[in-house]
mmCIF file of C-alpha atoms in Angstrom:
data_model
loop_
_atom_site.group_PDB
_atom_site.id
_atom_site.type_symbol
_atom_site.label_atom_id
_atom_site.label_comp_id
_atom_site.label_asym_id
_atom_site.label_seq_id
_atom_site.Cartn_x
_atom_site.Cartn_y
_atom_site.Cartn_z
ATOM 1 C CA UNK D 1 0.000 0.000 0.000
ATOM 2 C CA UNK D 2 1.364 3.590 -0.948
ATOM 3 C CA UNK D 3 0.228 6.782 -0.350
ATOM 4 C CA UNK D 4 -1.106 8.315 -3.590
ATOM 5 C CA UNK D 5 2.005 10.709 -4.976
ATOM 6 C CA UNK D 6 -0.103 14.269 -4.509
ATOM 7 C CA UNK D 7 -1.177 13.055 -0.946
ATOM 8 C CA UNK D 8 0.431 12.493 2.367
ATOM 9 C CA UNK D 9 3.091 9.625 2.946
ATOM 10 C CA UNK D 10 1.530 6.521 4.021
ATOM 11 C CA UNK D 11 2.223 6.066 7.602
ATOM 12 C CA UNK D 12 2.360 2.884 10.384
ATOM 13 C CA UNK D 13 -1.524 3.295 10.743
ATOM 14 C CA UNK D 14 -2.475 2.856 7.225
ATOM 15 C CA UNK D 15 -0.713 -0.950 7.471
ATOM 16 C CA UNK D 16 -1.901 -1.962 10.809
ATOM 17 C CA UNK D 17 -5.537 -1.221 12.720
ATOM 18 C CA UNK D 18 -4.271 -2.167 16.175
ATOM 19 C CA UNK D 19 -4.853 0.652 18.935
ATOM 20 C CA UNK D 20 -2.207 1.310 21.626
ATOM 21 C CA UNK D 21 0.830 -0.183 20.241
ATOM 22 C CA UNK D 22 3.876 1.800 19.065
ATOM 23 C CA UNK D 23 7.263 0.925 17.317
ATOM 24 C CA UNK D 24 10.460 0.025 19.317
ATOM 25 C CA UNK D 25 12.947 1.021 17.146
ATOM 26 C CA UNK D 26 12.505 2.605 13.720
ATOM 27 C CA UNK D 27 13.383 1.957 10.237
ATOM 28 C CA UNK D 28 14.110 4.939 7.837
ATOM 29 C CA UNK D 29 12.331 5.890 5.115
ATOM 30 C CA UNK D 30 14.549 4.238 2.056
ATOM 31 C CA UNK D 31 14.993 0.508 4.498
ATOM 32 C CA UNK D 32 12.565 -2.316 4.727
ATOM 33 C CA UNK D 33 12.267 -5.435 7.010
ATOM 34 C CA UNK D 34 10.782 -5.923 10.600
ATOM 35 C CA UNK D 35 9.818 -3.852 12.808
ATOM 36 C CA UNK D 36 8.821 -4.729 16.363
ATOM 37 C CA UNK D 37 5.325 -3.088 17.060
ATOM 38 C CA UNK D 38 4.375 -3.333 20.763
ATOM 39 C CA UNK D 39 2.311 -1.507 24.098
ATOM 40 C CA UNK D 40 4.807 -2.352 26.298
ATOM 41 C CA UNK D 41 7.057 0.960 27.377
ATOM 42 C CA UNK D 42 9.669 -1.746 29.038
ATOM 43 C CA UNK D 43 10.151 -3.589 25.977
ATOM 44 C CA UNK D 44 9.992 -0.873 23.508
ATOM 45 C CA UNK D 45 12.874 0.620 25.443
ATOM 46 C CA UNK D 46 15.248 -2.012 25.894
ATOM 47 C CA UNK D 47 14.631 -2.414 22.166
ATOM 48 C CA UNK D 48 14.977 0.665 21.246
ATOM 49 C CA UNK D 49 18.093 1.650 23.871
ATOM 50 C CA UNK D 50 21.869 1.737 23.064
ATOM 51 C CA UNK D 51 22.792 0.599 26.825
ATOM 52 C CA UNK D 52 20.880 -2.520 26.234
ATOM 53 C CA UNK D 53 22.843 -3.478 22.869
ATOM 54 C CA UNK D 54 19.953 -5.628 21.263
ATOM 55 C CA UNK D 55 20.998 -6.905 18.498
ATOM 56 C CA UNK D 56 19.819 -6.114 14.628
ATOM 57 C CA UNK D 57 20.739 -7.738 12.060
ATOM 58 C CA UNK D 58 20.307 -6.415 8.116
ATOM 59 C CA UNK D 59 20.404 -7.309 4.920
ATOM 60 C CA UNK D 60 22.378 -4.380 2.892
ATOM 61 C CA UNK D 61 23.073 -4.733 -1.256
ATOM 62 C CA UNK D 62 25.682 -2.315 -1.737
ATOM 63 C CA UNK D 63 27.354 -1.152 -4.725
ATOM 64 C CA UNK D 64 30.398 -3.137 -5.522
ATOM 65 C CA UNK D 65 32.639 -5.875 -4.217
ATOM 66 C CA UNK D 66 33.888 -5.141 -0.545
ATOM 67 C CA UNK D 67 37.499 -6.805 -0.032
ATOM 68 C CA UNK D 68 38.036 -8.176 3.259
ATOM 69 C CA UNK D 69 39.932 -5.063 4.504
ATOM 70 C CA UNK D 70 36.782 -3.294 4.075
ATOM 71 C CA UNK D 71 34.816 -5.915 5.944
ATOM 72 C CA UNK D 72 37.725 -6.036 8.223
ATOM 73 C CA UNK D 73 37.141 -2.530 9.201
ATOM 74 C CA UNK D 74 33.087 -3.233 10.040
ATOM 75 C CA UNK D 75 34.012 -5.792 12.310
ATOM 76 C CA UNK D 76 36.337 -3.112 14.074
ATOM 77 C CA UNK D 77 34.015 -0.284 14.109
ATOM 78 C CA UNK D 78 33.788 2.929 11.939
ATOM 79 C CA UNK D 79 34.498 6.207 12.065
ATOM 80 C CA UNK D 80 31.404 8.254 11.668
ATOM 81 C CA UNK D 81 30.632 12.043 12.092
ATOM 82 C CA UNK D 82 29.025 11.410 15.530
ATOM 83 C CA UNK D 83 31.986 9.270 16.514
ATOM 84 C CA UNK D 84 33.051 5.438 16.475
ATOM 85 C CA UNK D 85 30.257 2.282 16.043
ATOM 86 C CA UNK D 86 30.762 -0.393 17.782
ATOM 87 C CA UNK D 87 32.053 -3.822 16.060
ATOM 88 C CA UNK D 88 30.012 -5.152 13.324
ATOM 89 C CA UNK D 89 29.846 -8.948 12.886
ATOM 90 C CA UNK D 90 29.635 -8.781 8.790
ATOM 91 C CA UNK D 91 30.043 -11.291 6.765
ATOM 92 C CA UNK D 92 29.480 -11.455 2.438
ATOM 93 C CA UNK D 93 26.490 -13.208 1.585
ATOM 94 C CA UNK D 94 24.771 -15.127 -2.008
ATOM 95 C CA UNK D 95 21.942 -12.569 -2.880
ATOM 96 C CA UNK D 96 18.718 -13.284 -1.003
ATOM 97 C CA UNK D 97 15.103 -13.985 -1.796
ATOM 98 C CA UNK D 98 13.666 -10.839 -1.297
ATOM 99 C CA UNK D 99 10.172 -9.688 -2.679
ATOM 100 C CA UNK D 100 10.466 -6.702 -5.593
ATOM 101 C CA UNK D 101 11.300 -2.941 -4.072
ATOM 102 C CA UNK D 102 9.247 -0.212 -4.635
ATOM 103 C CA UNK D 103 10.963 1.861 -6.315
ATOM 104 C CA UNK D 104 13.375 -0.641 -7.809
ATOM 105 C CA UNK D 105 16.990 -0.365 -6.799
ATOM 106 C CA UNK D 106 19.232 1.154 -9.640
ATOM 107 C CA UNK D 107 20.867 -0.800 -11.670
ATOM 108 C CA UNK D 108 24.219 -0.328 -13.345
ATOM 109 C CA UNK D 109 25.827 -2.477 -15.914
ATOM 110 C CA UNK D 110 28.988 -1.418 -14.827
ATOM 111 C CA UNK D 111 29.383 -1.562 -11.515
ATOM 112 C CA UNK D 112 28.956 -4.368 -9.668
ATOM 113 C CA UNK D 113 26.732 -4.611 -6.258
ATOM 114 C CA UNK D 114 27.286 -7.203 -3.212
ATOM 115 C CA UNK D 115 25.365 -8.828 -0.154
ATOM 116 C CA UNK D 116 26.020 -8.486 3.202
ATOM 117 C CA UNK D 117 24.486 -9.388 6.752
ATOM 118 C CA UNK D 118 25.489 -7.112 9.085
ATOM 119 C CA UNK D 119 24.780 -7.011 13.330
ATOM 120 C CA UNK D 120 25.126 -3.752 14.612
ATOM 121 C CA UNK D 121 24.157 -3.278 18.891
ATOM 122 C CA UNK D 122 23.227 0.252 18.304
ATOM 123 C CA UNK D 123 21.020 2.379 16.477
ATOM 124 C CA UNK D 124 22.422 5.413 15.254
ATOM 125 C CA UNK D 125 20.517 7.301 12.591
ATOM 126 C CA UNK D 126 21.038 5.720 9.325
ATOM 127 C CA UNK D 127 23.855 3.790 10.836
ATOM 128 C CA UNK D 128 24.397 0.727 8.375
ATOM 129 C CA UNK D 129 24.060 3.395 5.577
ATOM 130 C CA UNK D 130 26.741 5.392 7.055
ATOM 131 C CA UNK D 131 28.905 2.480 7.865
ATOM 132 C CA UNK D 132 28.974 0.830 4.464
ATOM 133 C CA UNK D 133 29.049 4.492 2.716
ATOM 134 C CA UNK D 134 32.406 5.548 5.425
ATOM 135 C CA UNK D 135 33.913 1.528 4.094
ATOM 136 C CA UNK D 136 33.362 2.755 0.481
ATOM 137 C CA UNK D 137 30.398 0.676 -0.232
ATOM 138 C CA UNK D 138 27.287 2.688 -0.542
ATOM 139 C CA UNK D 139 23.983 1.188 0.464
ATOM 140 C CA UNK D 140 21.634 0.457 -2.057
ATOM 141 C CA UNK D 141 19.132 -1.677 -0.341
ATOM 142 C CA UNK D 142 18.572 -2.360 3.490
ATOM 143 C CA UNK D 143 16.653 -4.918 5.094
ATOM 144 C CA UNK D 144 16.213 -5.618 8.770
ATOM 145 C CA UNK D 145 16.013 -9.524 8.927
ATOM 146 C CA UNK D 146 16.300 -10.123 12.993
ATOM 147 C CA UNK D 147 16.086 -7.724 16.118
ATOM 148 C CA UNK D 148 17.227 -9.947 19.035
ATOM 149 C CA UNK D 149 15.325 -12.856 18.885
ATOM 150 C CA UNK D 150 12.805 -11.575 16.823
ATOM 151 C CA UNK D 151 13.136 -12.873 12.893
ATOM 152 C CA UNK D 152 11.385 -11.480 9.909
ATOM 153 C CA UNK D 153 10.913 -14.807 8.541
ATOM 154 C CA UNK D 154 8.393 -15.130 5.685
ATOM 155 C CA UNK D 155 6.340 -11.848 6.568
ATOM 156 C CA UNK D 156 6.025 -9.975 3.166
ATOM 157 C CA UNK D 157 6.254 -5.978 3.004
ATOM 158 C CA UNK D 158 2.670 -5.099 5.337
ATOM 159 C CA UNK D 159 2.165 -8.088 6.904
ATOM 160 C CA UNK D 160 2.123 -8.994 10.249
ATOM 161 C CA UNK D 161 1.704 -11.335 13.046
ATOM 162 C CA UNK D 162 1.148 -11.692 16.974
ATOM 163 C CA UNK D 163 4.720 -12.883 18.835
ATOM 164 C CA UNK D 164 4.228 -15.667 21.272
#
């Protein structure tokens, strides 16, 4: 579902019709996956909270081939404008089965694009953007596949389900 292109930008109310229950933890505008929706203020804060270091794990296509220096680097921690991430755990991966973005990702005949999973245990704005992008390795596609022990599993873009 998208908001028509005149109109307002569809928002976490147009997906779901369940009153009282809020996001812990966000996902930015350009990234897709899971997103934890819950009513409890404890949970959505230790989610949501640097100082608990839950961990998230994406899926990020980014353009070109990272050499292991680069990954190297991830797994270190990067350099970023509001100081230094924490460690990574990165690793290259075979390109997954994703449904079709909306828009499409760009495509260039020339330049090559890669997988990655990345765990980060923060949540700095735009942070796996930033990280690839400081590595050399712009994001063009970001999925959040696991948040703790929370997995997206075989939800498709809008759906959603009750956690046990």
């Amino acid at each position: 579902m998208t908001a028509p292109a005149d109109g307002p930008r569809a928002t976490l109310s147009d997906y779901i019709d369940v009153p009282g229950i809020y996001p812990a933890g966000r996902l930015d505008r350009d990234s897709e996956g899971l997103l934890i929706l819950t009513d409890d203020g404890a949970l959505q804060a230790r989610i949501s909270s640097p100082k608990h270091k839950t961990p998230k794990t994406y899926l990020a296509q980014v353009e070109g081939e990272p050499d292991a220096a680069s990954l190297d680097r991830l797994r270190a921690g990067v350099m970023l404008n509001d100081g230094m991430t924490r460690p990574a755990t990165v690793c290259l991966i075979d390109p997954p089965q994703l449904w079709d973005r909306d828009p499409p990702v760009r495509y260039r005949k020339s330049v090559p694009d890669s997988w990655l999973e990345l765990t980060i245990t923060e949540g700095r704005n735009r942070q796996v953007r930033r990280m690839t992008a400081a590595v050399g390795y712009p994001t063009l596609r970001l999925v959040r596949r696991r948040i703790g022990s929370w997995e997206l599993g075989d939800l498709a873009p809008g759906e959603w389900r009750a956690a046990k």
